Short mmCIF file of C-alpha atoms in Angstrom, two decimals:
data_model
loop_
_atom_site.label_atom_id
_atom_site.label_comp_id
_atom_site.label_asym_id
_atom_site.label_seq_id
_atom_site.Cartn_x
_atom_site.Cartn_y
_atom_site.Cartn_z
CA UNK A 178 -174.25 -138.28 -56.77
CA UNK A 179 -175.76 -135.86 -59.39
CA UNK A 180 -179.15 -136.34 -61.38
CA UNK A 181 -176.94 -137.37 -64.21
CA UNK A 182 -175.34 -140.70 -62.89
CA UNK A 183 -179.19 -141.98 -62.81
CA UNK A 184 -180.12 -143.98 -65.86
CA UNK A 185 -183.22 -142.55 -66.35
CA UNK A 186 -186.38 -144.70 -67.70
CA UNK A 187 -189.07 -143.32 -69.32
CA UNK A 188 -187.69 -140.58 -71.17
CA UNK A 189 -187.32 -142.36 -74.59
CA UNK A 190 -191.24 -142.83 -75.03
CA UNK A 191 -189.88 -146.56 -75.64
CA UNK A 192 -190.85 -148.19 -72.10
CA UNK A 193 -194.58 -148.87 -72.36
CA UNK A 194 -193.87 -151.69 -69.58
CA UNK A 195 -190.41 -152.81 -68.72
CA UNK A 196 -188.44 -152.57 -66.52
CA UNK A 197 -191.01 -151.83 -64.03
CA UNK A 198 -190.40 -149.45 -60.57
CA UNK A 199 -187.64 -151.85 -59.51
CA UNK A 200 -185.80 -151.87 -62.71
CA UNK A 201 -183.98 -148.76 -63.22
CA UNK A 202 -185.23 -144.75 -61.73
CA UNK A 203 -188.17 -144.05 -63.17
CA UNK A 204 -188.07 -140.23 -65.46
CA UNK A 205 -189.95 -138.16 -64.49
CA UNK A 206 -193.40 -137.86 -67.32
CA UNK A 207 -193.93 -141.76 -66.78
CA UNK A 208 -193.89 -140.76 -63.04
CA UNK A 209 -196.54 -138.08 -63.18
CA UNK A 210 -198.71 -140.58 -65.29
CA UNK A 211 -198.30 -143.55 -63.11
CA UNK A 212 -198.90 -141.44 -59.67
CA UNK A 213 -202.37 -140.58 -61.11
CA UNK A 214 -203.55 -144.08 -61.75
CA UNK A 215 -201.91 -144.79 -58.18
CA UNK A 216 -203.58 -141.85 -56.71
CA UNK A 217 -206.95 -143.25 -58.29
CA UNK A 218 -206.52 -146.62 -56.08
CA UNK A 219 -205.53 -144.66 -52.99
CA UNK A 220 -208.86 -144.56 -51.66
CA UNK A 221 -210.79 -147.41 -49.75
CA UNK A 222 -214.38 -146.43 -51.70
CA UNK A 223 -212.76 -146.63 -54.81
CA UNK A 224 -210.59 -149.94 -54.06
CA UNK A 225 -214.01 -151.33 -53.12
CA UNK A 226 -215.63 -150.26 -56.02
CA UNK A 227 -213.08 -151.71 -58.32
CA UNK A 228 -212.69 -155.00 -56.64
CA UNK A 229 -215.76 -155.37 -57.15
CA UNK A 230 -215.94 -154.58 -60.70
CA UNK A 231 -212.81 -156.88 -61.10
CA UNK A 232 -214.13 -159.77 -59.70
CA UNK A 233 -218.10 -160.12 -60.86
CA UNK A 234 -218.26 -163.13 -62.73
CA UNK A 235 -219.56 -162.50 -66.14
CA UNK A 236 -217.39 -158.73 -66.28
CA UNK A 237 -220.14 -156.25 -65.89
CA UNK A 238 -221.86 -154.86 -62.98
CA UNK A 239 -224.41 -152.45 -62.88
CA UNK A 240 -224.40 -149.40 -60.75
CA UNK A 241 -227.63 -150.28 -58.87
CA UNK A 242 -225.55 -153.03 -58.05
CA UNK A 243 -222.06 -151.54 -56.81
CA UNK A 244 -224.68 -147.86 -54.87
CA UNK A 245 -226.22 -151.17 -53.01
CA UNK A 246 -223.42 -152.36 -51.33
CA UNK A 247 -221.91 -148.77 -49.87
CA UNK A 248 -223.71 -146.29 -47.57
CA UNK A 249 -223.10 -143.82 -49.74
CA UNK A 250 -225.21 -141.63 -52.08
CA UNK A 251 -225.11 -142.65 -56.12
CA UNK A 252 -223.86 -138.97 -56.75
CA UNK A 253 -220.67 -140.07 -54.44
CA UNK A 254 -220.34 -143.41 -55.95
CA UNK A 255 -220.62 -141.86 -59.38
CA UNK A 256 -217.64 -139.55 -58.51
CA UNK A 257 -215.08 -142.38 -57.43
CA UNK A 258 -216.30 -144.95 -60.35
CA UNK A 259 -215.63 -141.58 -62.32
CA UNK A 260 -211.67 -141.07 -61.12
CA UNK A 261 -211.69 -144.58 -61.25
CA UNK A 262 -212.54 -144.15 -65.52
CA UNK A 263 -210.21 -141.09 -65.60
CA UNK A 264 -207.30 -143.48 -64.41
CA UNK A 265 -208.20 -146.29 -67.38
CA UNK A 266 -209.08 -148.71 -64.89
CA UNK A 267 -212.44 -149.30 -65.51
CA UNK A 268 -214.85 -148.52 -68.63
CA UNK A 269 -218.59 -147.83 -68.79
CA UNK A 270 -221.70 -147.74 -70.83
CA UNK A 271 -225.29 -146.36 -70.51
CA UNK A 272 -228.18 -149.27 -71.55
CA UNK A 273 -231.41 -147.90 -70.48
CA UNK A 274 -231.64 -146.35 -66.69
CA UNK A 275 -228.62 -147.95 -65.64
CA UNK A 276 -224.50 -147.48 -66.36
CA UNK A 277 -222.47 -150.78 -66.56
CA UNK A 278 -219.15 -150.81 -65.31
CA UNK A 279 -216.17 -153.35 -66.39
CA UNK A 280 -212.94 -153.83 -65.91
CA UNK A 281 -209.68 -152.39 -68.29
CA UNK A 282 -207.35 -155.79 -67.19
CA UNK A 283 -204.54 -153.75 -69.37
CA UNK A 284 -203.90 -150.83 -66.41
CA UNK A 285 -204.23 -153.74 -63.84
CA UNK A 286 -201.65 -156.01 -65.89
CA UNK A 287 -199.55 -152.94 -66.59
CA UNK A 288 -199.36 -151.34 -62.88
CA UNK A 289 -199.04 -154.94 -61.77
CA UNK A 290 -195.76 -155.39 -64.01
CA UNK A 291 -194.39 -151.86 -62.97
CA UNK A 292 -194.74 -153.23 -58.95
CA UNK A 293 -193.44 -156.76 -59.58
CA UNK A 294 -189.09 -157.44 -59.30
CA UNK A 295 -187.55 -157.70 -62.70
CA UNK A 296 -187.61 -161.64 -62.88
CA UNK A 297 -191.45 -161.57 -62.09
CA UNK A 298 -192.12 -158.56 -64.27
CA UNK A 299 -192.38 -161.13 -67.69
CA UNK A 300 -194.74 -163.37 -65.82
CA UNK A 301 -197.18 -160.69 -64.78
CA UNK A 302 -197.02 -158.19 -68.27
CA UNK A 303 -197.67 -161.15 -70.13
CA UNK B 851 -228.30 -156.80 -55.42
CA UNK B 852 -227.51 -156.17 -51.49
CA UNK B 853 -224.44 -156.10 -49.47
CA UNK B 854 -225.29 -158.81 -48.55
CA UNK B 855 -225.27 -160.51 -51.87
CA UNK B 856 -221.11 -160.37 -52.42
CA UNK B 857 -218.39 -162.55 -50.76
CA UNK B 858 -216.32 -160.15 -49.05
CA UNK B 859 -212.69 -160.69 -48.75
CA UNK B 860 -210.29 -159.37 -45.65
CA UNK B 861 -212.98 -160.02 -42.75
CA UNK B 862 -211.68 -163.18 -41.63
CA UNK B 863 -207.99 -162.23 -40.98
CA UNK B 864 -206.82 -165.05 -43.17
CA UNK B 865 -206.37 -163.03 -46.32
CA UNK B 866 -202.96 -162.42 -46.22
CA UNK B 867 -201.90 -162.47 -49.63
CA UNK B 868 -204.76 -163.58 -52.01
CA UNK B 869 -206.85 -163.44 -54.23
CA UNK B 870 -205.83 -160.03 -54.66
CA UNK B 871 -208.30 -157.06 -55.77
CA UNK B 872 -209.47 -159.12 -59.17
CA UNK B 873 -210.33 -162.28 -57.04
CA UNK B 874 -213.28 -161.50 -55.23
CA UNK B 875 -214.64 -158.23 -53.26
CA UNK B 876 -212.46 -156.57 -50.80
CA UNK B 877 -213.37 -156.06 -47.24
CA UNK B 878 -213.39 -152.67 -45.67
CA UNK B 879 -210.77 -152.87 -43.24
CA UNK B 880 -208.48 -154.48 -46.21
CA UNK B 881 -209.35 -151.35 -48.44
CA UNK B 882 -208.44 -148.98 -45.99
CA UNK B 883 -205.09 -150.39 -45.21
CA UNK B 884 -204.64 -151.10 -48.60
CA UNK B 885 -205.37 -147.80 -49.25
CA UNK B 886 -203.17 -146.03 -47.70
CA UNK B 887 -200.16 -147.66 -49.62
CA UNK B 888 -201.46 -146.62 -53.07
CA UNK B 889 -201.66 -142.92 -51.92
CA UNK B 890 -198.38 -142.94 -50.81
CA UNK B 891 -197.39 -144.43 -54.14
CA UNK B 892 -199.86 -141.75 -55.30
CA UNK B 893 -196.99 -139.01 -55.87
CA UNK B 894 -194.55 -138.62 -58.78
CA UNK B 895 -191.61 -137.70 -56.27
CA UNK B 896 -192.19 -140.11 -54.49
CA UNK B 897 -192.72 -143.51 -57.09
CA UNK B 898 -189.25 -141.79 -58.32
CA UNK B 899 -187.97 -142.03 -54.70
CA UNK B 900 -189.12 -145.25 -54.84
CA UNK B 901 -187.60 -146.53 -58.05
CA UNK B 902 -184.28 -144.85 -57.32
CA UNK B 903 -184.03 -146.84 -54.06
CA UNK B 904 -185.57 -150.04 -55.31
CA UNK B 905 -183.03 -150.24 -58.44
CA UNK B 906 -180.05 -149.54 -57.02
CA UNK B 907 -177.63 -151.96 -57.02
CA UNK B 908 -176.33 -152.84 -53.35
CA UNK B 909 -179.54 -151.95 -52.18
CA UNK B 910 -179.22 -148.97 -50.28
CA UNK B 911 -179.13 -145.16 -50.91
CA UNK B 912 -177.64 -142.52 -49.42
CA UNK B 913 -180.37 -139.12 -48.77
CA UNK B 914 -177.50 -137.06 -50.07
CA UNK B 915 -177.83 -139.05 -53.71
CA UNK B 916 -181.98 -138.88 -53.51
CA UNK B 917 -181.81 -134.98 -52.30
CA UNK B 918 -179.37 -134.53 -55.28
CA UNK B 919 -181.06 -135.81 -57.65
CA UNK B 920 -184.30 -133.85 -57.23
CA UNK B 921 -184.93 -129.92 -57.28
CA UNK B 922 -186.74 -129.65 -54.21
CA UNK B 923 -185.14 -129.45 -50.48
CA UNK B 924 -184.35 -131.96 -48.19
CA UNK B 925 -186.89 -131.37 -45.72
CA UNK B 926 -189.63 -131.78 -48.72
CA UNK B 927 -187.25 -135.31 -49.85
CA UNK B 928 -187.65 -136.71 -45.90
CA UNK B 929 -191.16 -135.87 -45.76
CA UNK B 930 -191.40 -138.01 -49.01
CA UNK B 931 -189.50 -140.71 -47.52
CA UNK B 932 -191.55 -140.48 -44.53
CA UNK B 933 -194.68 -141.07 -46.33
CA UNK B 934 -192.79 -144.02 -48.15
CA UNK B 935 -191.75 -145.74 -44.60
CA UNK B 936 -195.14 -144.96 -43.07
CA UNK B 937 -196.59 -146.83 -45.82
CA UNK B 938 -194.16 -149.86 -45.57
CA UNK B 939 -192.07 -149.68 -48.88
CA UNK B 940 -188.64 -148.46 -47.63
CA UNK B 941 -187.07 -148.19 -44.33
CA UNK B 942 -183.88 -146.19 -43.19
CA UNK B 943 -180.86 -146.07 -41.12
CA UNK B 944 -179.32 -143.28 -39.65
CA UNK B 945 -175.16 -143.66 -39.87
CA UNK B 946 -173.12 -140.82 -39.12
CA UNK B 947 -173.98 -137.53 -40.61
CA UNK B 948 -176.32 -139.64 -43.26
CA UNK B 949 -179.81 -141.66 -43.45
CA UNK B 950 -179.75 -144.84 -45.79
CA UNK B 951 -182.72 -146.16 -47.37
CA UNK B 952 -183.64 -149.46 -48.87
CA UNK B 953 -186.55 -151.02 -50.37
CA UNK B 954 -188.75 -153.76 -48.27
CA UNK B 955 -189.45 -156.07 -51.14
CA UNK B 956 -192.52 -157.43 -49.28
CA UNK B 957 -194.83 -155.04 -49.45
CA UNK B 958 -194.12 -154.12 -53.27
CA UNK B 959 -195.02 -158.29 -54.13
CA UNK B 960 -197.61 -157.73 -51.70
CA UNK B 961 -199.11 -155.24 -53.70
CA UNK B 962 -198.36 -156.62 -56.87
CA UNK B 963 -200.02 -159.83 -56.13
CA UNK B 964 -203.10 -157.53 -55.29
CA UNK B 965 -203.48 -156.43 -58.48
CA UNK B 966 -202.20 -159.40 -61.16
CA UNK B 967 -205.03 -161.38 -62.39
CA UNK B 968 -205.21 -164.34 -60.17
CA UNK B 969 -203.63 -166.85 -62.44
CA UNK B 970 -200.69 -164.84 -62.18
CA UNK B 971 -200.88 -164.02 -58.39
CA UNK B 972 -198.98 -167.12 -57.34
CA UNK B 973 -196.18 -165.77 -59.61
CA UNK B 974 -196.03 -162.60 -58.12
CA UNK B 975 -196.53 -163.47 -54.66
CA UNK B 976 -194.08 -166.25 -54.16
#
């Protein structure tokens, strides 16, 4: 079979979520895109990190907070919470000495959506 | 805050499914497993791999089509597909002169149960 008997997605700039990695072969720019945010959770550290970020009741957690709970320095900490931001998982903002770190549920929903089979996709996008 | 001060998920063996990244902490040994199946999806080769296999209708896919469909050569496609099986999203089987590849569902709602909010996780996961 030749590249052109795959119906391509992602080529039309009109697939923002649907129909997901299950759906149809993905083209190749929406690949590139979605392999960074991918390659952003393929890390324990950073999986931590964001979990943790994800879950704090009340949506903000310092990064006293999240350098506290790894044995790692803040400069290493900052580096992954800073991939993490590149990706659009997370957002940030300065207040004083500290950086607060929240979650950006729209990547989570969105990659999410892209993993979940076609019948599921509409529960988890929306 | 401490380490101390979170509710760590994954180090009770008993958190097979839920409640995902967004529900509360993840453990170490959960991260690093976890891990290692966003890295492999970490790739634009191979989330196309992927999505070629996991929307094709019948379910499997001959190397031949994947290898076609890609400029790159076919020892550079298997080491993709490698990476894919090692990670638990496709497996293979060798028939005549040709490997076959499918998806394993399982792992894909696996991970996208991980990362749905956890209203939607029972969605995903079920």
């Amino acid at each position: 079979m030749s590249k052109r008997e795959f119906v391509v997605v992602g080529q039309d700039g009109a697939d923002a979520c649907c129909p997901g990695l299950l759906g149809a072969p993905l083209g190749e720019e929406r690949a590139v895109e979605l392999a960074k945010v991918f390659k952003a959770l393929g890390d324990p550290v950073r999986l931590r990190l964001l979990s943790m970020i994800a879950s704090r009741a009340g949506g903000e957690v310092c990064v006293c907070d999240l350098t506290a709970a790894f044995e790692l320095s803040q400069p290493t900490i900052s580096h992954h919470l800073k991939l993490l931001r590149q990706a659009g998982l997370i957002d940030c903002e300065r207040r004083g000495t500290w950086v607060y770190y929240w979650l950006l549920p729209e990547m989570m929903n969105k990659l999410a959506g892209m993993l979940a089979r076609p019948a599921d996709a509409v529960e988890v996008v929306s």
